[in-house]
Amino acid sequence: MKAYYELLGEIERDVKRLREASGGVPCPSTCFACCHNTATMAISEVEARDLKLGLDALPEQLRAHIRAKAERSIKKLEAHGHNIESIMPDTGMEAVSVVRGKLEGECPMLIGGVCSVYEHRPVICRVWGYPIHNGNDLACCHKTFLGKRNRYRPLNYNRYWKTCQTLSTELGATQKTPNCYLVSRLLSESKA
Protein backbone atom coordinates (compact mmCIF):
# COMPACT_ATOMS: atom_id res chain seq x y z
CA MET A 1 0.00 0.00 0.00
CA LYS A 2 3.00 2.28 0.44
CA ALA A 3 3.34 2.65 -3.34
CA TYR A 4 -0.37 3.50 -3.61
CA TYR A 5 -0.07 6.22 -0.96
CA GLU A 6 2.95 7.59 -2.82
CA LEU A 7 0.81 7.71 -5.97
CA LEU A 8 -1.90 9.59 -4.05
CA GLY A 9 0.75 12.09 -2.91
CA GLU A 10 1.82 12.58 -6.52
CA ILE A 11 -1.80 13.07 -7.58
CA GLU A 12 -2.29 15.61 -4.81
CA ARG A 13 0.76 17.56 -6.02
CA ASP A 14 -0.42 17.38 -9.65
CA VAL A 15 -3.90 18.59 -8.71
CA LYS A 16 -2.39 21.43 -6.66
CA ARG A 17 -0.27 22.45 -9.66
CA LEU A 18 -3.29 22.53 -11.95
CA ARG A 19 -5.45 24.27 -9.35
CA GLU A 20 -2.83 27.02 -8.93
CA ALA A 21 -2.32 27.37 -12.70
CA SER A 22 -6.05 27.63 -13.37
CA GLY A 23 -6.92 29.89 -10.46
CA GLY A 24 -8.79 27.59 -8.11
CA VAL A 25 -11.03 24.60 -7.66
CA PRO A 26 -13.12 24.03 -10.80
CA CYS A 27 -16.22 22.65 -9.08
CA PRO A 28 -18.62 24.47 -6.77
CA SER A 29 -18.98 22.78 -3.37
CA THR A 30 -22.66 22.19 -4.06
CA CYS A 31 -22.06 20.15 -7.23
CA PHE A 32 -21.83 16.38 -7.04
CA ALA A 33 -22.97 15.59 -10.57
CA CYS A 34 -19.90 13.43 -11.12
CA CYS A 35 -21.15 11.05 -8.40
CA HIS A 36 -24.25 10.21 -10.43
CA ASN A 37 -24.12 7.26 -12.80
CA THR A 38 -21.03 5.84 -11.10
CA ALA A 39 -22.53 2.68 -9.59
CA THR A 40 -20.81 0.65 -12.33
CA MET A 41 -17.53 2.61 -12.35
CA ALA A 42 -14.42 0.38 -12.30
CA ILE A 43 -12.38 0.35 -9.10
CA SER A 44 -9.06 -1.46 -8.78
CA GLU A 45 -8.14 -3.71 -5.87
CA VAL A 46 -5.49 -1.33 -4.52
CA GLU A 47 -8.09 1.46 -4.44
CA ALA A 48 -10.51 -0.97 -2.80
CA ARG A 49 -8.11 -1.70 0.05
CA ASP A 50 -7.87 1.99 0.89
CA LEU A 51 -11.61 2.46 0.40
CA LYS A 52 -12.25 -0.32 2.92
CA LEU A 53 -10.40 1.71 5.57
CA GLY A 54 -12.78 4.60 4.98
CA LEU A 55 -15.87 2.38 5.03
CA ASP A 56 -14.76 0.58 8.19
CA ALA A 57 -14.35 3.93 9.98
CA LEU A 58 -17.99 4.87 9.40
CA PRO A 59 -20.72 4.29 12.00
CA GLU A 60 -22.62 1.01 11.54
CA GLN A 61 -25.86 2.78 10.58
CA LEU A 62 -24.14 4.65 7.75
CA ARG A 63 -22.40 1.47 6.53
CA ALA A 64 -25.78 -0.28 6.47
CA HIS A 65 -27.26 2.59 4.45
CA ILE A 66 -24.37 2.49 1.94
CA ARG A 67 -24.63 -1.30 1.60
CA ALA A 68 -28.38 -1.04 0.99
CA LYS A 69 -27.75 1.54 -1.76
CA ALA A 70 -25.15 -0.73 -3.39
CA GLU A 71 -27.48 -3.72 -3.21
CA ARG A 72 -30.34 -1.73 -4.80
CA SER A 73 -28.01 -0.91 -7.70
CA ILE A 74 -27.00 -4.57 -8.02
CA LYS A 75 -30.63 -5.71 -7.95
CA LYS A 76 -31.56 -3.24 -10.71
CA LEU A 77 -28.57 -4.24 -12.85
CA GLU A 78 -29.21 -7.96 -12.41
CA ALA A 79 -32.91 -7.53 -13.22
CA HIS A 80 -31.69 -6.28 -16.62
CA GLY A 81 -29.32 -9.19 -17.19
CA HIS A 82 -26.07 -7.65 -15.94
CA ASN A 83 -23.74 -9.13 -13.35
CA ILE A 84 -20.28 -8.54 -11.97
CA GLU A 85 -18.65 -10.52 -14.78
CA SER A 86 -20.55 -8.90 -17.66
CA ILE A 87 -20.18 -5.27 -16.59
CA MET A 88 -16.40 -4.84 -16.73
CA PRO A 89 -15.64 -6.09 -20.26
CA ASP A 90 -17.63 -3.16 -21.68
CA THR A 91 -16.37 -0.90 -18.85
CA GLY A 92 -19.92 -0.72 -17.56
CA MET A 93 -21.19 1.50 -20.37
CA GLU A 94 -24.09 -0.78 -21.34
CA ALA A 95 -24.91 -1.39 -17.69
CA VAL A 96 -24.79 2.31 -16.82
CA SER A 97 -27.62 2.90 -19.31
CA VAL A 98 -29.83 0.77 -17.02
CA VAL A 99 -29.22 3.03 -14.01
CA ARG A 100 -28.44 6.37 -15.68
CA GLY A 101 -30.41 9.18 -14.06
CA LYS A 102 -31.87 6.88 -11.41
CA LEU A 103 -31.01 6.60 -7.72
CA GLU A 104 -29.51 3.16 -8.45
CA GLY A 105 -26.90 4.86 -10.64
CA GLU A 106 -25.56 7.06 -7.87
CA CYS A 107 -22.35 6.20 -6.06
CA PRO A 108 -23.37 4.22 -2.98
CA MET A 109 -21.03 6.30 -0.83
CA LEU A 110 -22.70 9.62 -1.72
CA ILE A 111 -24.86 10.58 1.26
CA GLY A 112 -26.84 13.80 1.11
CA GLY A 113 -24.55 15.27 -1.56
CA VAL A 114 -21.38 14.46 0.41
CA CYS A 115 -18.82 11.72 -0.14
CA SER A 116 -18.85 9.63 3.03
CA VAL A 117 -15.33 8.30 2.35
CA TYR A 118 -13.76 11.43 0.87
CA GLU A 119 -10.24 10.87 2.22
CA HIS A 120 -10.31 7.32 0.81
CA ARG A 121 -12.05 8.02 -2.51
CA PRO A 122 -10.82 6.30 -5.71
CA VAL A 123 -8.30 7.98 -8.03
CA ILE A 124 -10.82 9.14 -10.66
CA CYS A 125 -12.77 10.94 -7.92
CA ARG A 126 -9.58 12.80 -6.94
CA VAL A 127 -8.97 14.18 -10.44
CA TRP A 128 -12.35 14.55 -12.15
CA GLY A 129 -13.31 18.15 -12.83
CA TYR A 130 -9.80 18.93 -14.06
CA PRO A 131 -8.62 18.18 -17.60
CA ILE A 132 -7.24 14.64 -17.59
CA HIS A 133 -5.52 12.54 -20.21
CA ASN A 134 -7.28 9.19 -20.27
CA GLY A 135 -4.97 7.45 -22.72
CA ASN A 136 -6.91 8.39 -25.83
CA ASP A 137 -8.36 11.84 -25.31
CA LEU A 138 -8.39 14.90 -23.15
CA ALA A 139 -11.36 14.37 -20.83
CA CYS A 140 -13.01 16.76 -18.42
CA CYS A 141 -16.32 17.32 -16.69
CA HIS A 142 -18.65 19.03 -19.15
CA LYS A 143 -19.20 21.81 -16.59
CA THR A 144 -15.58 22.83 -15.97
CA PHE A 145 -12.72 24.45 -17.88
CA LEU A 146 -15.14 25.51 -20.60
CA GLY A 147 -13.27 26.84 -23.62
CA LYS A 148 -9.91 26.54 -21.90
CA ARG A 149 -9.21 22.82 -21.42
CA ASN A 150 -6.28 22.90 -23.81
CA ARG A 151 -4.61 25.80 -21.97
CA TYR A 152 -3.41 23.61 -19.13
CA ARG A 153 -1.24 20.52 -18.95
CA PRO A 154 -3.76 17.78 -18.11
CA LEU A 155 -3.44 15.37 -15.24
CA ASN A 156 -2.07 12.01 -16.41
CA TYR A 157 -5.01 9.84 -15.36
CA ASN A 158 -3.98 7.11 -17.79
CA ARG A 159 -0.70 6.64 -15.91
CA TYR A 160 -2.41 6.84 -12.52
CA TRP A 161 -4.89 4.13 -13.54
CA LYS A 162 -2.16 1.89 -14.99
CA THR A 163 -0.21 2.26 -11.74
CA CYS A 164 -3.32 1.17 -9.80
CA GLN A 165 -3.69 -1.85 -12.08
CA THR A 166 -0.02 -2.79 -11.62
CA LEU A 167 -0.24 -2.42 -7.84
CA SER A 168 -3.43 -4.48 -7.82
CA THR A 169 -1.73 -7.23 -9.80
CA GLU A 170 1.08 -7.23 -7.24
CA LEU A 171 -1.62 -7.76 -4.59
CA GLY A 172 -2.84 -10.79 -6.55
CA ALA A 173 -5.89 -9.15 -8.09
CA THR A 174 -6.04 -8.73 -11.85
CA GLN A 175 -9.70 -7.80 -12.15
CA LYS A 176 -11.30 -4.42 -11.54
CA THR A 177 -14.71 -4.40 -9.89
CA PRO A 178 -17.87 -2.34 -10.51
CA ASN A 179 -18.38 0.17 -7.69
CA CYS A 180 -21.69 -1.19 -6.34
CA TYR A 181 -20.42 -4.79 -6.24
CA LEU A 182 -17.17 -3.71 -4.62
CA VAL A 183 -18.88 -1.65 -1.91
CA SER A 184 -21.26 -4.52 -1.15
CA ARG A 185 -18.29 -6.93 -0.86
CA LEU A 186 -16.23 -4.59 1.31
CA LEU A 187 -19.10 -3.94 3.68
CA SER A 188 -19.90 -7.64 3.99
CA GLU A 189 -16.25 -8.09 5.07
CA SER A 190 -16.39 -5.14 7.50
CA LYS A 191 -16.44 -5.34 11.25
CA ALA A 192 -19.86 -5.91 12.73
CSV table of C-alpha atoms in Angstrom, one decimal:
chain,number,residue,atom,x,y,z
A,1,MET,CA,0.0,0.0,0.0
A,2,LYS,CA,3.0,2.3,0.4
A,3,ALA,CA,3.3,2.6,-3.3
A,4,TYR,CA,-0.4,3.5,-3.6
A,5,TYR,CA,-0.1,6.2,-1.0
A,6,GLU,CA,3.0,7.6,-2.8
A,7,LEU,CA,0.8,7.7,-6.0
A,8,LEU,CA,-1.9,9.6,-4.0
A,9,GLY,CA,0.8,12.1,-2.9
A,10,GLU,CA,1.8,12.6,-6.5
A,11,ILE,CA,-1.8,13.1,-7.6
A,12,GLU,CA,-2.3,15.6,-4.8
A,13,ARG,CA,0.8,17.6,-6.0
A,14,ASP,CA,-0.4,17.4,-9.7
A,15,VAL,CA,-3.9,18.6,-8.7
A,16,LYS,CA,-2.4,21.4,-6.7
A,17,ARG,CA,-0.3,22.5,-9.7
A,18,LEU,CA,-3.3,22.5,-11.9
A,19,ARG,CA,-5.5,24.3,-9.4
A,20,GLU,CA,-2.8,27.0,-8.9
A,21,ALA,CA,-2.3,27.4,-12.7
A,22,SER,CA,-6.0,27.6,-13.4
A,23,GLY,CA,-6.9,29.9,-10.5
A,24,GLY,CA,-8.8,27.6,-8.1
A,25,VAL,CA,-11.0,24.6,-7.7
A,26,PRO,CA,-13.1,24.0,-10.8
A,27,CYS,CA,-16.2,22.7,-9.1
A,28,PRO,CA,-18.6,24.5,-6.8
A,29,SER,CA,-19.0,22.8,-3.4
A,30,THR,CA,-22.7,22.2,-4.1
A,31,CYS,CA,-22.1,20.1,-7.2
A,32,PHE,CA,-21.8,16.4,-7.0
A,33,ALA,CA,-23.0,15.6,-10.6
A,34,CYS,CA,-19.9,13.4,-11.1
A,35,CYS,CA,-21.2,11.1,-8.4
A,36,HIS,CA,-24.2,10.2,-10.4
A,37,ASN,CA,-24.1,7.3,-12.8
A,38,THR,CA,-21.0,5.8,-11.1
A,39,ALA,CA,-22.5,2.7,-9.6
A,40,THR,CA,-20.8,0.7,-12.3
A,41,MET,CA,-17.5,2.6,-12.3
A,42,ALA,CA,-14.4,0.4,-12.3
A,43,ILE,CA,-12.4,0.3,-9.1
A,44,SER,CA,-9.1,-1.5,-8.8
A,45,GLU,CA,-8.1,-3.7,-5.9
A,46,VAL,CA,-5.5,-1.3,-4.5
A,47,GLU,CA,-8.1,1.5,-4.4
A,48,ALA,CA,-10.5,-1.0,-2.8
A,49,ARG,CA,-8.1,-1.7,0.1
A,50,ASP,CA,-7.9,2.0,0.9
A,51,LEU,CA,-11.6,2.5,0.4
A,52,LYS,CA,-12.2,-0.3,2.9
A,53,LEU,CA,-10.4,1.7,5.6
A,54,GLY,CA,-12.8,4.6,5.0
A,55,LEU,CA,-15.9,2.4,5.0
A,56,ASP,CA,-14.8,0.6,8.2
A,57,ALA,CA,-14.3,3.9,10.0
A,58,LEU,CA,-18.0,4.9,9.4
A,59,PRO,CA,-20.7,4.3,12.0
A,60,GLU,CA,-22.6,1.0,11.5
A,61,GLN,CA,-25.9,2.8,10.6
A,62,LEU,CA,-24.1,4.7,7.8
A,63,ARG,CA,-22.4,1.5,6.5
A,64,ALA,CA,-25.8,-0.3,6.5
A,65,HIS,CA,-27.3,2.6,4.4
A,66,ILE,CA,-24.4,2.5,1.9
A,67,ARG,CA,-24.6,-1.3,1.6
A,68,ALA,CA,-28.4,-1.0,1.0
A,69,LYS,CA,-27.8,1.5,-1.8
A,70,ALA,CA,-25.2,-0.7,-3.4
A,71,GLU,CA,-27.5,-3.7,-3.2
A,72,ARG,CA,-30.3,-1.7,-4.8
A,73,SER,CA,-28.0,-0.9,-7.7
A,74,ILE,CA,-27.0,-4.6,-8.0
A,75,LYS,CA,-30.6,-5.7,-8.0
A,76,LYS,CA,-31.6,-3.2,-10.7
A,77,LEU,CA,-28.6,-4.2,-12.9
A,78,GLU,CA,-29.2,-8.0,-12.4
A,79,ALA,CA,-32.9,-7.5,-13.2
A,80,HIS,CA,-31.7,-6.3,-16.6
A,81,GLY,CA,-29.3,-9.2,-17.2
A,82,HIS,CA,-26.1,-7.6,-15.9
A,83,ASN,CA,-23.7,-9.1,-13.4
A,84,ILE,CA,-20.3,-8.5,-12.0
A,85,GLU,CA,-18.6,-10.5,-14.8
A,86,SER,CA,-20.5,-8.9,-17.7
A,87,ILE,CA,-20.2,-5.3,-16.6
A,88,MET,CA,-16.4,-4.8,-16.7
A,89,PRO,CA,-15.6,-6.1,-20.3
A,90,ASP,CA,-17.6,-3.2,-21.7
A,91,THR,CA,-16.4,-0.9,-18.9
A,92,GLY,CA,-19.9,-0.7,-17.6
A,93,MET,CA,-21.2,1.5,-20.4
A,94,GLU,CA,-24.1,-0.8,-21.3
A,95,ALA,CA,-24.9,-1.4,-17.7
A,96,VAL,CA,-24.8,2.3,-16.8
A,97,SER,CA,-27.6,2.9,-19.3
A,98,VAL,CA,-29.8,0.8,-17.0
A,99,VAL,CA,-29.2,3.0,-14.0
A,100,ARG,CA,-28.4,6.4,-15.7
A,101,GLY,CA,-30.4,9.2,-14.1
A,102,LYS,CA,-31.9,6.9,-11.4
A,103,LEU,CA,-31.0,6.6,-7.7
A,104,GLU,CA,-29.5,3.2,-8.5
A,105,GLY,CA,-26.9,4.9,-10.6
A,106,GLU,CA,-25.6,7.1,-7.9
A,107,CYS,CA,-22.3,6.2,-6.1
A,108,PRO,CA,-23.4,4.2,-3.0
A,109,MET,CA,-21.0,6.3,-0.8
A,110,LEU,CA,-22.7,9.6,-1.7
A,111,ILE,CA,-24.9,10.6,1.3
A,112,GLY,CA,-26.8,13.8,1.1
A,113,GLY,CA,-24.5,15.3,-1.6
A,114,VAL,CA,-21.4,14.5,0.4
A,115,CYS,CA,-18.8,11.7,-0.1
A,116,SER,CA,-18.9,9.6,3.0
A,117,VAL,CA,-15.3,8.3,2.3
A,118,TYR,CA,-13.8,11.4,0.9
A,119,GLU,CA,-10.2,10.9,2.2
A,120,HIS,CA,-10.3,7.3,0.8
A,121,ARG,CA,-12.1,8.0,-2.5
A,122,PRO,CA,-10.8,6.3,-5.7
A,123,VAL,CA,-8.3,8.0,-8.0
A,124,ILE,CA,-10.8,9.1,-10.7
A,125,CYS,CA,-12.8,10.9,-7.9
A,126,ARG,CA,-9.6,12.8,-6.9
A,127,VAL,CA,-9.0,14.2,-10.4
A,128,TRP,CA,-12.4,14.5,-12.2
A,129,GLY,CA,-13.3,18.2,-12.8
A,130,TYR,CA,-9.8,18.9,-14.1
A,131,PRO,CA,-8.6,18.2,-17.6
A,132,ILE,CA,-7.2,14.6,-17.6
A,133,HIS,CA,-5.5,12.5,-20.2
A,134,ASN,CA,-7.3,9.2,-20.3
A,135,GLY,CA,-5.0,7.5,-22.7
A,136,ASN,CA,-6.9,8.4,-25.8
A,137,ASP,CA,-8.4,11.8,-25.3
A,138,LEU,CA,-8.4,14.9,-23.2
A,139,ALA,CA,-11.4,14.4,-20.8
A,140,CYS,CA,-13.0,16.8,-18.4
A,141,CYS,CA,-16.3,17.3,-16.7
A,142,HIS,CA,-18.7,19.0,-19.2
A,143,LYS,CA,-19.2,21.8,-16.6
A,144,THR,CA,-15.6,22.8,-16.0
A,145,PHE,CA,-12.7,24.5,-17.9
A,146,LEU,CA,-15.1,25.5,-20.6
A,147,GLY,CA,-13.3,26.8,-23.6
A,148,LYS,CA,-9.9,26.5,-21.9
A,149,ARG,CA,-9.2,22.8,-21.4
A,150,ASN,CA,-6.3,22.9,-23.8
A,151,ARG,CA,-4.6,25.8,-22.0
A,152,TYR,CA,-3.4,23.6,-19.1
A,153,ARG,CA,-1.2,20.5,-18.9
A,154,PRO,CA,-3.8,17.8,-18.1
A,155,LEU,CA,-3.4,15.4,-15.2
A,156,ASN,CA,-2.1,12.0,-16.4
A,157,TYR,CA,-5.0,9.8,-15.4
A,158,ASN,CA,-4.0,7.1,-17.8
A,159,ARG,CA,-0.7,6.6,-15.9
A,160,TYR,CA,-2.4,6.8,-12.5
A,161,TRP,CA,-4.9,4.1,-13.5
A,162,LYS,CA,-2.2,1.9,-15.0
A,163,THR,CA,-0.2,2.3,-11.7
A,164,CYS,CA,-3.3,1.2,-9.8
A,165,GLN,CA,-3.7,-1.9,-12.1
A,166,THR,CA,0.0,-2.8,-11.6
A,167,LEU,CA,-0.2,-2.4,-7.8
A,168,SER,CA,-3.4,-4.5,-7.8
A,169,THR,CA,-1.7,-7.2,-9.8
A,170,GLU,CA,1.1,-7.2,-7.2
A,171,LEU,CA,-1.6,-7.8,-4.6
A,172,GLY,CA,-2.8,-10.8,-6.6
A,173,ALA,CA,-5.9,-9.1,-8.1
A,174,THR,CA,-6.0,-8.7,-11.8
A,175,GLN,CA,-9.7,-7.8,-12.1
A,176,LYS,CA,-11.3,-4.4,-11.5
A,177,THR,CA,-14.7,-4.4,-9.9
A,178,PRO,CA,-17.9,-2.3,-10.5
A,179,ASN,CA,-18.4,0.2,-7.7
A,180,CYS,CA,-21.7,-1.2,-6.3
A,181,TYR,CA,-20.4,-4.8,-6.2
A,182,LEU,CA,-17.2,-3.7,-4.6
A,183,VAL,CA,-18.9,-1.7,-1.9
A,184,SER,CA,-21.3,-4.5,-1.2
A,185,ARG,CA,-18.3,-6.9,-0.9
A,186,LEU,CA,-16.2,-4.6,1.3
A,187,LEU,CA,-19.1,-3.9,3.7
A,188,SER,CA,-19.9,-7.6,4.0
A,189,GLU,CA,-16.3,-8.1,5.1
A,190,SER,CA,-16.4,-5.1,7.5
A,191,LYS,CA,-16.4,-5.3,11.2
A,192,ALA,CA,-19.9,-5.9,12.7
